[in-house]
Coordinates of C-alpha atoms and ligand atoms in Angstrom, one line a residue:
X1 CA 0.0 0.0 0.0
X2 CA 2.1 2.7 1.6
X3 CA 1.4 6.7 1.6
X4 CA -0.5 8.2 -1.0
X5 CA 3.0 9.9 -1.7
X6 CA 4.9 6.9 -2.5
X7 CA 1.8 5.4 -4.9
X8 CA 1.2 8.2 -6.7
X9 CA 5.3 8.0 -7.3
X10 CA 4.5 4.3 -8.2
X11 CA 1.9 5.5 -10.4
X12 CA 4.0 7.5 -12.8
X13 CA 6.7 5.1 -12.6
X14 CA 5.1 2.6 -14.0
X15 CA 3.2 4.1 -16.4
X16 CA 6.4 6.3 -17.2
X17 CA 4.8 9.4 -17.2
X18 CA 3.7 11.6 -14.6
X19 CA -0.3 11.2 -13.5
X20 CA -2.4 14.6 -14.7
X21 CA -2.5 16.6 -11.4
X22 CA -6.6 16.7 -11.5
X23 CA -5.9 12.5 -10.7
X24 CA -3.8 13.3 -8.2
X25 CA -5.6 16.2 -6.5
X26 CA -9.0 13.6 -7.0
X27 CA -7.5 10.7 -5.1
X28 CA -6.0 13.2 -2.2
X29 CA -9.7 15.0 -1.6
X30 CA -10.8 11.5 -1.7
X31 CA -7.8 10.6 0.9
X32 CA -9.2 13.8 2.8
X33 CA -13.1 12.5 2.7
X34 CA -12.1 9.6 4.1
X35 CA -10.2 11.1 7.0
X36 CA -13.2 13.2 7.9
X37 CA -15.6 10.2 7.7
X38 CA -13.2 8.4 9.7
X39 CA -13.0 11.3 12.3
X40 CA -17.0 11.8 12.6
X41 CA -17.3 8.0 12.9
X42 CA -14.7 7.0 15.1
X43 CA -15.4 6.3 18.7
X44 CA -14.4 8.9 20.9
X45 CA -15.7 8.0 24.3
X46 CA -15.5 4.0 25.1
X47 CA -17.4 2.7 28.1
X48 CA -16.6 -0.7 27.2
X49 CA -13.6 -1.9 29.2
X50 CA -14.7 -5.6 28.3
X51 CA -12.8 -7.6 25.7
X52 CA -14.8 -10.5 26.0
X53 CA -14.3 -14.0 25.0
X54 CA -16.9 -14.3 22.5
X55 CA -18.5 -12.0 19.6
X56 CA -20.6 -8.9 20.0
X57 CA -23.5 -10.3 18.6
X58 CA -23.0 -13.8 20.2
X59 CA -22.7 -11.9 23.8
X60 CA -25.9 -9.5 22.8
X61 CA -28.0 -13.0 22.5
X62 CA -26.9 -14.1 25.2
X63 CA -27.8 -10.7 27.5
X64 CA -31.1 -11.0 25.8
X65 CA -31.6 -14.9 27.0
X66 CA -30.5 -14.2 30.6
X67 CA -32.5 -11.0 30.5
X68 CA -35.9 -13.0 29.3
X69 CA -35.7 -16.0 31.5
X70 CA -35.1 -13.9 34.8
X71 CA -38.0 -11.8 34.3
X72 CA -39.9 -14.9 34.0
X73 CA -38.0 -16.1 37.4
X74 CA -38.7 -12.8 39.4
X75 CA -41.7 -12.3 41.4
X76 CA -41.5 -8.8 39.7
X77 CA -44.5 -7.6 42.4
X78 CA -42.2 -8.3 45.3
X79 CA -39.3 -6.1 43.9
X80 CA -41.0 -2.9 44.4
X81 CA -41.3 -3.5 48.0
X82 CA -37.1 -4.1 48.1
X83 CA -34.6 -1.0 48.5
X84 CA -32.3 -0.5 45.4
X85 CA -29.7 -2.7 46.5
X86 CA -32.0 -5.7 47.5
X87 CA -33.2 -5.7 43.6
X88 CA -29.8 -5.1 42.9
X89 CA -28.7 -8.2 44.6
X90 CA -31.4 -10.6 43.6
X91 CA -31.3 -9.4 39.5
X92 CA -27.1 -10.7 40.3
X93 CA -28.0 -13.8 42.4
X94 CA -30.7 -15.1 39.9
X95 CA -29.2 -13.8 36.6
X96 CA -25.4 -14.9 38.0
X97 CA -27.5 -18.6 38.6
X98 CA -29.2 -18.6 34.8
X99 CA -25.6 -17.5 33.4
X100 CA -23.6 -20.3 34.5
X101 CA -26.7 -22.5 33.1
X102 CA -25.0 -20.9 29.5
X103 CA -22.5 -22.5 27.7
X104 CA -20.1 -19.5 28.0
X105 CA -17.6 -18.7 30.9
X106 CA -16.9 -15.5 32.0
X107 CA -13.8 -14.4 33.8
X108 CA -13.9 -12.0 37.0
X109 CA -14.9 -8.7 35.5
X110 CA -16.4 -10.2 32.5
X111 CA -19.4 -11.4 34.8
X112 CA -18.9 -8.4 36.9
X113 CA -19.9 -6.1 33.8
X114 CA -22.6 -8.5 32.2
X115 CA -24.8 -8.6 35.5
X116 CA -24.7 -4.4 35.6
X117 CA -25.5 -4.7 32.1
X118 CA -28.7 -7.2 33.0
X119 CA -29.4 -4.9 36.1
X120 CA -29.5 -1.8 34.7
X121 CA -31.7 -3.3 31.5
X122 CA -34.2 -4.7 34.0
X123 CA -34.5 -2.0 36.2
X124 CA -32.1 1.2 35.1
X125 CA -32.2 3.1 31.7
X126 CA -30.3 0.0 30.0
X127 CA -27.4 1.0 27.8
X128 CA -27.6 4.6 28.9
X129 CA -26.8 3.9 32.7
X130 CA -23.0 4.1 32.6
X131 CA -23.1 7.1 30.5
X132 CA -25.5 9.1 33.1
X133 CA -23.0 7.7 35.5
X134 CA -20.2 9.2 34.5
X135 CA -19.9 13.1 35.6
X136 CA -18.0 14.4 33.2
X137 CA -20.8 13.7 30.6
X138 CA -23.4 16.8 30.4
X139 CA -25.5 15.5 27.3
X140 CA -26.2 12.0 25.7
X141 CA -27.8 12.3 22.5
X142 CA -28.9 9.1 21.1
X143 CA -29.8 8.9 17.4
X144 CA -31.1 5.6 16.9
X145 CA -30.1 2.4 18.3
X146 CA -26.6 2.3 17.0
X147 CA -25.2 5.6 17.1
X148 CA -25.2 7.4 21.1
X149 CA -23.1 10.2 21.4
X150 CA -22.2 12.4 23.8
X151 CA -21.0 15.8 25.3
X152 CA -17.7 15.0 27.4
X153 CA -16.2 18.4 28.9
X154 CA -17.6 20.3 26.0
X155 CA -16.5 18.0 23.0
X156 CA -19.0 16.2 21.3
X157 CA -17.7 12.4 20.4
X158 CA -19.2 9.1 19.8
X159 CA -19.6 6.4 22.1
X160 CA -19.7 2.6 21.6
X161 CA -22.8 2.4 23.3
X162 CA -25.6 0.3 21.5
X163 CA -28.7 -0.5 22.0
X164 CA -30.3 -4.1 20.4
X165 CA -32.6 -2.2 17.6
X166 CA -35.1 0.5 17.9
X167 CA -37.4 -1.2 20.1
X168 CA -34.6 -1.7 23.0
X169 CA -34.4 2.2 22.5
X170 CA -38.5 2.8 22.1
X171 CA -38.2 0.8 25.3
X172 CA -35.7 2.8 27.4
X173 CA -37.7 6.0 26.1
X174 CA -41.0 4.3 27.3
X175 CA -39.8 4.0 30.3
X176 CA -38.4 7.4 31.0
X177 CA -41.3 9.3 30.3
X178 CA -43.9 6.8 31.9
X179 CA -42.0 8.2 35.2
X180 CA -43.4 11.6 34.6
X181 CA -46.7 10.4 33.7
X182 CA -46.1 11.0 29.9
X183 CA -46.3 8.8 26.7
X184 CA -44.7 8.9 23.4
X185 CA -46.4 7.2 20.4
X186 CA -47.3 7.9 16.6
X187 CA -49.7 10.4 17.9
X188 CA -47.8 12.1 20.0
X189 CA -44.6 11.0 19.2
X190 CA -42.4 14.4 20.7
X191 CA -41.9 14.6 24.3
X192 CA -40.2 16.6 27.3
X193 CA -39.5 15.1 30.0
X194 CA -37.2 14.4 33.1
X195 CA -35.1 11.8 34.7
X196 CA -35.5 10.9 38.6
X197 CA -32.7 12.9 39.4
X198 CA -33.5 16.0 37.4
X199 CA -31.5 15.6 34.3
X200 CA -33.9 16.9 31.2
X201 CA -34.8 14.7 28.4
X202 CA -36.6 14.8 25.0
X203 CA -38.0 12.3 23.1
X204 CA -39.5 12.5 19.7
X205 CA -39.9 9.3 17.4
X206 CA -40.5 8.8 13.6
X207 CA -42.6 9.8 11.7
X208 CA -41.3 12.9 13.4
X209 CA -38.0 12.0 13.5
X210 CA -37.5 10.6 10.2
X211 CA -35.1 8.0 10.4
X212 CA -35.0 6.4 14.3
X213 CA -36.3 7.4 17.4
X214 CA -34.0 10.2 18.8
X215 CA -33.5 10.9 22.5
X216 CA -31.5 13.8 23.8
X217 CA -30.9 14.2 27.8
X218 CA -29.4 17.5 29.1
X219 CA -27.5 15.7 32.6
X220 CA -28.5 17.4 35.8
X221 CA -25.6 18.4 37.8
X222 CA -26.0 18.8 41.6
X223 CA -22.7 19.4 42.1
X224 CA -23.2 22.8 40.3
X225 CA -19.8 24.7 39.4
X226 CA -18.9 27.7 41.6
X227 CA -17.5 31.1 40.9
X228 CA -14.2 29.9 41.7
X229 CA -14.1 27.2 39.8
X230 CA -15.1 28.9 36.5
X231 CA -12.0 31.4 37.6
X232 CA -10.0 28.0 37.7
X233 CA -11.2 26.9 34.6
X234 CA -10.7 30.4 33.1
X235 CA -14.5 30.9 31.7
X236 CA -14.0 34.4 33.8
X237 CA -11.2 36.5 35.1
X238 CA -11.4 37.5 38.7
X239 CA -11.9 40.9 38.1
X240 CA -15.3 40.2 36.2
X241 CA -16.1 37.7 39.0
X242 CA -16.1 40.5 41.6
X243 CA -17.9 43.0 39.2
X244 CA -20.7 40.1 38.6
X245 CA -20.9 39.8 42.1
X246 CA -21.2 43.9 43.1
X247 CA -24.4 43.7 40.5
X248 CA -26.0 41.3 41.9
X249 CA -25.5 42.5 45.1
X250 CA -26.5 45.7 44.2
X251 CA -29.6 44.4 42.0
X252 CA -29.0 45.4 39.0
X253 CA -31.2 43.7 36.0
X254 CA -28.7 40.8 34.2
X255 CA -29.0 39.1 31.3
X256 CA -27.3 36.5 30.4
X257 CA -26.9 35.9 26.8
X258 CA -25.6 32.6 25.1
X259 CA -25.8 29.7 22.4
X260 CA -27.1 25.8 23.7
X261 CA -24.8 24.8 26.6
X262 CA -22.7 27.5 26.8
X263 CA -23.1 27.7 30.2
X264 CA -25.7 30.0 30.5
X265 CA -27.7 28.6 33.6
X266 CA -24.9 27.3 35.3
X267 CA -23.9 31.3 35.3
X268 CA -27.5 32.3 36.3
X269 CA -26.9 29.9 39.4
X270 CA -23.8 31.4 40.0
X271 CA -25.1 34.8 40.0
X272 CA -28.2 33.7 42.0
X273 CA -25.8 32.8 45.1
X274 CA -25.1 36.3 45.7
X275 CA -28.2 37.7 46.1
X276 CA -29.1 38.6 49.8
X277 CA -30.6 35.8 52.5
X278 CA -33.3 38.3 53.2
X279 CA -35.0 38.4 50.1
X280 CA -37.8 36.6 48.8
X281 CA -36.5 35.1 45.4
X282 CA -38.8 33.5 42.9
X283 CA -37.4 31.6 40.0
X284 CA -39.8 30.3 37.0
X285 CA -38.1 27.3 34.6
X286 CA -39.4 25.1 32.3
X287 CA -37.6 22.2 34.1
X288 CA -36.4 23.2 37.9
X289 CA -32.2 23.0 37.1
X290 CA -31.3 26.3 39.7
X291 CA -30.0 24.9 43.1
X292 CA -30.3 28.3 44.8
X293 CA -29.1 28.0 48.6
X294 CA -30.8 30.8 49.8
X295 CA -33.8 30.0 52.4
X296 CA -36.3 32.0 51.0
X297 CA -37.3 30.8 47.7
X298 CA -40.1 29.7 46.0
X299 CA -39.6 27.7 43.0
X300 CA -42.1 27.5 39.9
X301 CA -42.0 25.4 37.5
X302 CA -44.1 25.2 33.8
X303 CA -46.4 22.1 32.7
X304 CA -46.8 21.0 29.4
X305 CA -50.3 19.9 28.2
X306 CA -51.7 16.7 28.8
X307 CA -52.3 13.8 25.8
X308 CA -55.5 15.9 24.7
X309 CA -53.6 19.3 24.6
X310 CA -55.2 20.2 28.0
X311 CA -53.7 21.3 31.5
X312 CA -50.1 23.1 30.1
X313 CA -48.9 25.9 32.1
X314 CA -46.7 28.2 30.3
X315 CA -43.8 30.9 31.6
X316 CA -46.1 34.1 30.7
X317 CA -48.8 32.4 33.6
X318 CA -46.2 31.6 35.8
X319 CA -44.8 35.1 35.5
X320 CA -47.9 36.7 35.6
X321 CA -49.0 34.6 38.8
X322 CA -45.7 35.3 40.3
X323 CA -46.3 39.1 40.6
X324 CA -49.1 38.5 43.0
X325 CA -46.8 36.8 45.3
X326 CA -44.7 39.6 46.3
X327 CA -41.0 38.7 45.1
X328 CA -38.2 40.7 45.9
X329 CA -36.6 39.6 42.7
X330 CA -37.5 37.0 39.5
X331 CA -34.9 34.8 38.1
X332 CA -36.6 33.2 34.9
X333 CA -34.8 30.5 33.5
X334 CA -34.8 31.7 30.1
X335 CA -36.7 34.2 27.9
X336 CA -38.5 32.3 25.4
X337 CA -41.4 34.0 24.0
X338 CA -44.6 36.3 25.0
X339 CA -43.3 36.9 28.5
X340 CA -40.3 38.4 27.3
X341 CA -42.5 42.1 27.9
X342 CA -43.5 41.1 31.0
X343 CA -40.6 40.2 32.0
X344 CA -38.8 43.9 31.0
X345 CA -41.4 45.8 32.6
X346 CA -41.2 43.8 35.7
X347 CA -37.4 45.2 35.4
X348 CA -39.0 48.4 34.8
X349 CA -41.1 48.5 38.3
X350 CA -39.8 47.7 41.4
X351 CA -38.0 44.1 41.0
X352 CA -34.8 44.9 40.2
X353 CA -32.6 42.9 40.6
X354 CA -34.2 40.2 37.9
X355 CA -32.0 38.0 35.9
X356 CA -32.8 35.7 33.0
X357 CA -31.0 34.2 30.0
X358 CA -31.5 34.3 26.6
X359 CA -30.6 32.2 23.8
X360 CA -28.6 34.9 20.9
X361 CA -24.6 34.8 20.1
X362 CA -24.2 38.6 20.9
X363 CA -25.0 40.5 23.2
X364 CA -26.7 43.2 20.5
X365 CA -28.5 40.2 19.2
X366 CA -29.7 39.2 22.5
X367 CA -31.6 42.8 22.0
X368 CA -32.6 42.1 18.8
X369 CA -34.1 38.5 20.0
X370 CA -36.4 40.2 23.3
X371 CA -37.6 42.7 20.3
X372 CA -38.6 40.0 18.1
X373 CA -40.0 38.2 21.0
X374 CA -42.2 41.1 22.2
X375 CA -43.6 41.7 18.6
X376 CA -44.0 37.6 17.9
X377 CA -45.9 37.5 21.5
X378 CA -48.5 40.1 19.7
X379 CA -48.0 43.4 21.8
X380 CA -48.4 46.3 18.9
X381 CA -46.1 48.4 21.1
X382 CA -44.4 51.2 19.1
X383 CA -40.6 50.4 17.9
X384 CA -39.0 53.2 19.9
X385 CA -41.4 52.9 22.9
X386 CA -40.5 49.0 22.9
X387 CA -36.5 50.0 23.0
X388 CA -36.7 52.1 25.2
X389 CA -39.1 49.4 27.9
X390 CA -35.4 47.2 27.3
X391 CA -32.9 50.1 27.4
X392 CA -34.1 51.1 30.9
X393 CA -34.7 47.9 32.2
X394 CA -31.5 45.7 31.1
X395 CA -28.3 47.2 32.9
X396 CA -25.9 44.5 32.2
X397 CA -25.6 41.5 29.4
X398 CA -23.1 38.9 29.7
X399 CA -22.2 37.1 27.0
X400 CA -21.1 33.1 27.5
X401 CA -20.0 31.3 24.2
X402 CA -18.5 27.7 23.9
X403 CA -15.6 27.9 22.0
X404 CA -14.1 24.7 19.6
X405 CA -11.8 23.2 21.9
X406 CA -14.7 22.6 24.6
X407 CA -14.1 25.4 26.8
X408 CA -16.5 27.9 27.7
X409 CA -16.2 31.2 28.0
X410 CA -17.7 34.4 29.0
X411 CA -17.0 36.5 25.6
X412 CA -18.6 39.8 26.6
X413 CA -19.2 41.8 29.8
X414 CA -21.6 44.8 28.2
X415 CA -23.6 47.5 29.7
X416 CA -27.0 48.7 28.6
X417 CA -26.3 52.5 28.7
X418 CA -29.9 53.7 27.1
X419 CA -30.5 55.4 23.8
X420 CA -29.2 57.2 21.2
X421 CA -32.5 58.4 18.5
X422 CA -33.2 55.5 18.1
X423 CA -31.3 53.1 18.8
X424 CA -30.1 51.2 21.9
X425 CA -26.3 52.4 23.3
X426 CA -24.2 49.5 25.1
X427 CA -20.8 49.5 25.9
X428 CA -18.4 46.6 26.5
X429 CA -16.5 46.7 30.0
X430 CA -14.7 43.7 29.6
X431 CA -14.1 41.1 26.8
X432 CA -12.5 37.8 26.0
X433 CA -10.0 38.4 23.0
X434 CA -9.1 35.0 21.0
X435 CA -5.8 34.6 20.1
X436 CA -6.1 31.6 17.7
X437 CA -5.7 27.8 18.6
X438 CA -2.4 26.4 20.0
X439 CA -0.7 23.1 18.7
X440 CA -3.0 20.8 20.7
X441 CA -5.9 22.3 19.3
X442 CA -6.9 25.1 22.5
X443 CA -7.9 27.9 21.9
X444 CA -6.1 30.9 23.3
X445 CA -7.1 34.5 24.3
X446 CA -7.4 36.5 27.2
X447 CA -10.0 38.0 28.9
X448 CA -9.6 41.7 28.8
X449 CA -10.7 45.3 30.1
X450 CA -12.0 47.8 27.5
X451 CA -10.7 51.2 29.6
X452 CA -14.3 52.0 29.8
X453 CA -16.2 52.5 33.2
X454 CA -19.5 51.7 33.3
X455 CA -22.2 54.2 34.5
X456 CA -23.7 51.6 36.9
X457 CA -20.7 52.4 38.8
X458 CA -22.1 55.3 40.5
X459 CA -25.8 53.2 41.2
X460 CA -23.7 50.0 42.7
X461 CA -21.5 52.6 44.8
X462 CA -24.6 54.3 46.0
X463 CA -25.8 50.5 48.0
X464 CA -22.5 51.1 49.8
X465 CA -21.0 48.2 48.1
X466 CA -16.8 49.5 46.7
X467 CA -15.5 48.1 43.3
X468 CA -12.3 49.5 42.7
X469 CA -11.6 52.1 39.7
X470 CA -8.4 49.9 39.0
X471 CA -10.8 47.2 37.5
X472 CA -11.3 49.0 34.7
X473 CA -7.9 49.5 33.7
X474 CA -6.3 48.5 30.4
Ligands
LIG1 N1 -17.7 27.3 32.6 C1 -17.9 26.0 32.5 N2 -16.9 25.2 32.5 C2 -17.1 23.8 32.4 N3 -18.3 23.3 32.2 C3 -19.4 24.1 32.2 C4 -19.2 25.5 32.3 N4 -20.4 26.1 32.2 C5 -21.3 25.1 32.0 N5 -20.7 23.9 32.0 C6 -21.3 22.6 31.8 O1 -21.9 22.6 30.5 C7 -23.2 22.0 30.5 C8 -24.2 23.0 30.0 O2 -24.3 24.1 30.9 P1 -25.6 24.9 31.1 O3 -26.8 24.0 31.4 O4 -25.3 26.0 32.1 O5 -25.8 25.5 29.6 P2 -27.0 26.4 29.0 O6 -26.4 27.4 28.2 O7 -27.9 26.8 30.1 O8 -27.7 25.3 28.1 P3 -29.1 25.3 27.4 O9 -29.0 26.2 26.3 O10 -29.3 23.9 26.9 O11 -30.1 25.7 28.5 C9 -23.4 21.6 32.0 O12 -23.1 20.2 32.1 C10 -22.4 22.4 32.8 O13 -22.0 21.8 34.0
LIG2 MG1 -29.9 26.5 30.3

């Protein structure tokens, strides 16, 4: 075989003339396709430390066997009456039993792995289980039975997990959404919903989805990141952490602007923590993911409708209903639609202090995103007028972005200064400069004062609370 090099040299050797350079260029973009199908394709992320004595498919059958006969051996009425690790015990004592009945024989770990395999079929989320194990996976999206992939510290790669065919998946989905009461089937075949421990999921099968059933999970993480740790991790500089923190403190209205998983509620979170024990704090989300310490909070969250379309509560309600209830400040998981008004003039009069995030990849587009929301959600509020509800209301936008290599970053540290004619004035305080990618593929840049002080300096000053002038400093 040998390098494309050396056969292409082989090439006009033997033909004793040299190969028209449209062959050559053919066979290296073909060379170069291949590499890239080979990339997208390879597994990145392996959860299976078995090399086992017999064939994939061979063991598969074999799972399946073991799997079908012990259902038919457990008195599956008594199990829900045993704690976790009694079922545990019993799925490993009788499945251990029907797999030495098999021809096959397993070493050590080999029987080790099969019986969590046959456990968490039985009574986990099958396949999935050692991927929601493993913390330093934030999303597992599953295309179908053969291809699961996931989101490992902010790189997306391929696992080798499997599942037997679309039904084991349409099975595993079944049973994640008939926890929340929910169904999925081809007339309703799109679902949310939510794992027992919080993580969000969404399920939506063909004729939807048009090739497989596709399940996407968002893992809930209760050990939420802190301030210092995105310092660590160099998502923020210092000096930003302590200005994030003197805004809060001194309630100004933040939004937090971002693209999906960028980091944008784990910021909101964050933020959240430094917000006074005396307040009242109410927080509306579609699915509850803010771990606020604080005692005094109440915590809303949305309902989607029922199988005949009835019974959904959206964010507008909630927000709506949450202004009778006297909160000190809002934190709304995320601006979506029709309450985005609501949501500014509640900004506008007397619950400062609000925060939210908003799905935009700048911080002028997240304005241009709560305009379009405001007109969509059917408010025939005059252009200017409409600006000038989000000029005076927004103080600060952060911007979080996450780059190529994984990392995330907060990009942009802006401040909504109010208007100029027409339009809406911002400034940026403090941004992340990239510096192109090293060797190793990272990217590098540096996070970055402008020289500009914002004008909230005099408001947050006025609370008593001292953020030094050297901040701002070049
Ligand atoms: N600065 C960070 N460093 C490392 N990991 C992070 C950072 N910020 C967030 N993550 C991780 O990335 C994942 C997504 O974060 P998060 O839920 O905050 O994103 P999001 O922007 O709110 O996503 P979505 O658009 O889906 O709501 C989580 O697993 C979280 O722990
Ligand atoms: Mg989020």
């Amino acid at each position: 075989m040998g390098t494309l090099r050396e056969r292409l040299k082989k090439v006009r050797t033997d033909e004793g003339r040299p190969k028209a350079p449209t062959r050559a260029k053919k066979a290296k973009t073909e060379e170069a396709k291949k590499a890239q199908l080979k990339a997208q394709t390879e597994v990145g992320y392996s959860v299976r430390k078995r090399r086992s004595s017999i064939g994939r498919e061979q063991y598969l059958e074999l799972k399946d066997n073991v799997r079908r006969k012990l259902l038919d051996a457990l008195d599956l009425t008594i199990l829900n009456e045993l704690t976790e690790d009694e079922v545990d015990s019993q799925i490993r004592s009788v499945g251990g039993k029907l797999l030495d009945q098999s021809a096959v024989s397993f070493n050590r770990e080999e029987r080790d792995l099969f019986l969590q395999e046959i456990v968490d079929d039985v009574v986990g989320f099958g396949p999935l289980e050692p991927l929601l194990q493993d913390p330093e996976i934030s999303d597992i999206l599953v295309n179908g039975a053969k291809q699961v992939y996931v989101d490992r510290r902010g790189q997306i790669l391929l696992s080798d997990v499997e599942f037997r065919d679309d039904k084991h998946l349409r099975h595993v989905i079944d049973r994640i959404v008939s926890k929340v009461g929910r169904h999925v089937d081809e007339s309703s075949p799109m679902c949310d919903s939510r794992l027992p421990d919080g993580s969000r999921v969404n399920a939506i099968i063909p004729p939807l989805a048009v090739d497989y059933p596709v399940l996407s999970i968002r893992k809930f993480r209760s050990d939420t990141l802190s301030m210092d740790q995105l310092i660590a991790g160099d998502t923020i500089s210092a000096e930003v952490a302590e200005l994030c923190k003197a805004c809060v403190a001194a309630r100004l209205n933040i939004l937090i602007s971002g693209g999906t998983g960028s980091g944008k509620t784990t910021l909101l979170n964050i933020f959240s923590a430094y917000i006074s024990d005396r307040e009242r704090i109410i927080t509306i989300e579609d699915s509850a993911e803010l771990q606020l310490q604080q005692p005094h909070v109440v915590r809303l969250e949305t309902r989607p409708p029922n199988i005949e379309g009835k019974g959904g509560v959206t964010q507008y309600e909630l927000l709506i209903n949450c202004l009778r209830m006297r909160p000190d400040r809002i934190i709304l998981g995320e601006i979506r639609g029709r309450e985005a008004l609501d949501m500014l003039q509640a900004m506008n009069t007397g619950h400062d202090g609000s925060m939210s995030t908003v799905h935009a990849n700048t911080p002028r587009d997240a304005l241009i995103r709560l305009e379009t929301m405001v007109a969509m959600g059917g408010m025939d509020l005059p252009q200017t007028a409409l600006r000038q509800q989000i000029s005076s209301a927004l103080d600060v936008i952060v911007q979080t972005q996450r780059l190529p290599d994984g990392t995330r970053k907060m990009t942009y540290f802006s401040e909504v200064v109010g208007m100029e004619g027409e339009m809406i004035t911002m400034q940026d305080i403090f941004k992340f400069e990239r510096k192109g990618v090293s060797e190793d593929g990272k990217s590098l840049g540096e996070h970055a004062a402008t020289g500009v002080v914002p004008r909230f300096l005099d408001k947050i000053r006025a609370t008593g609370i001292n953020v030094s002038p050297d901040l701002f400093i070049v």
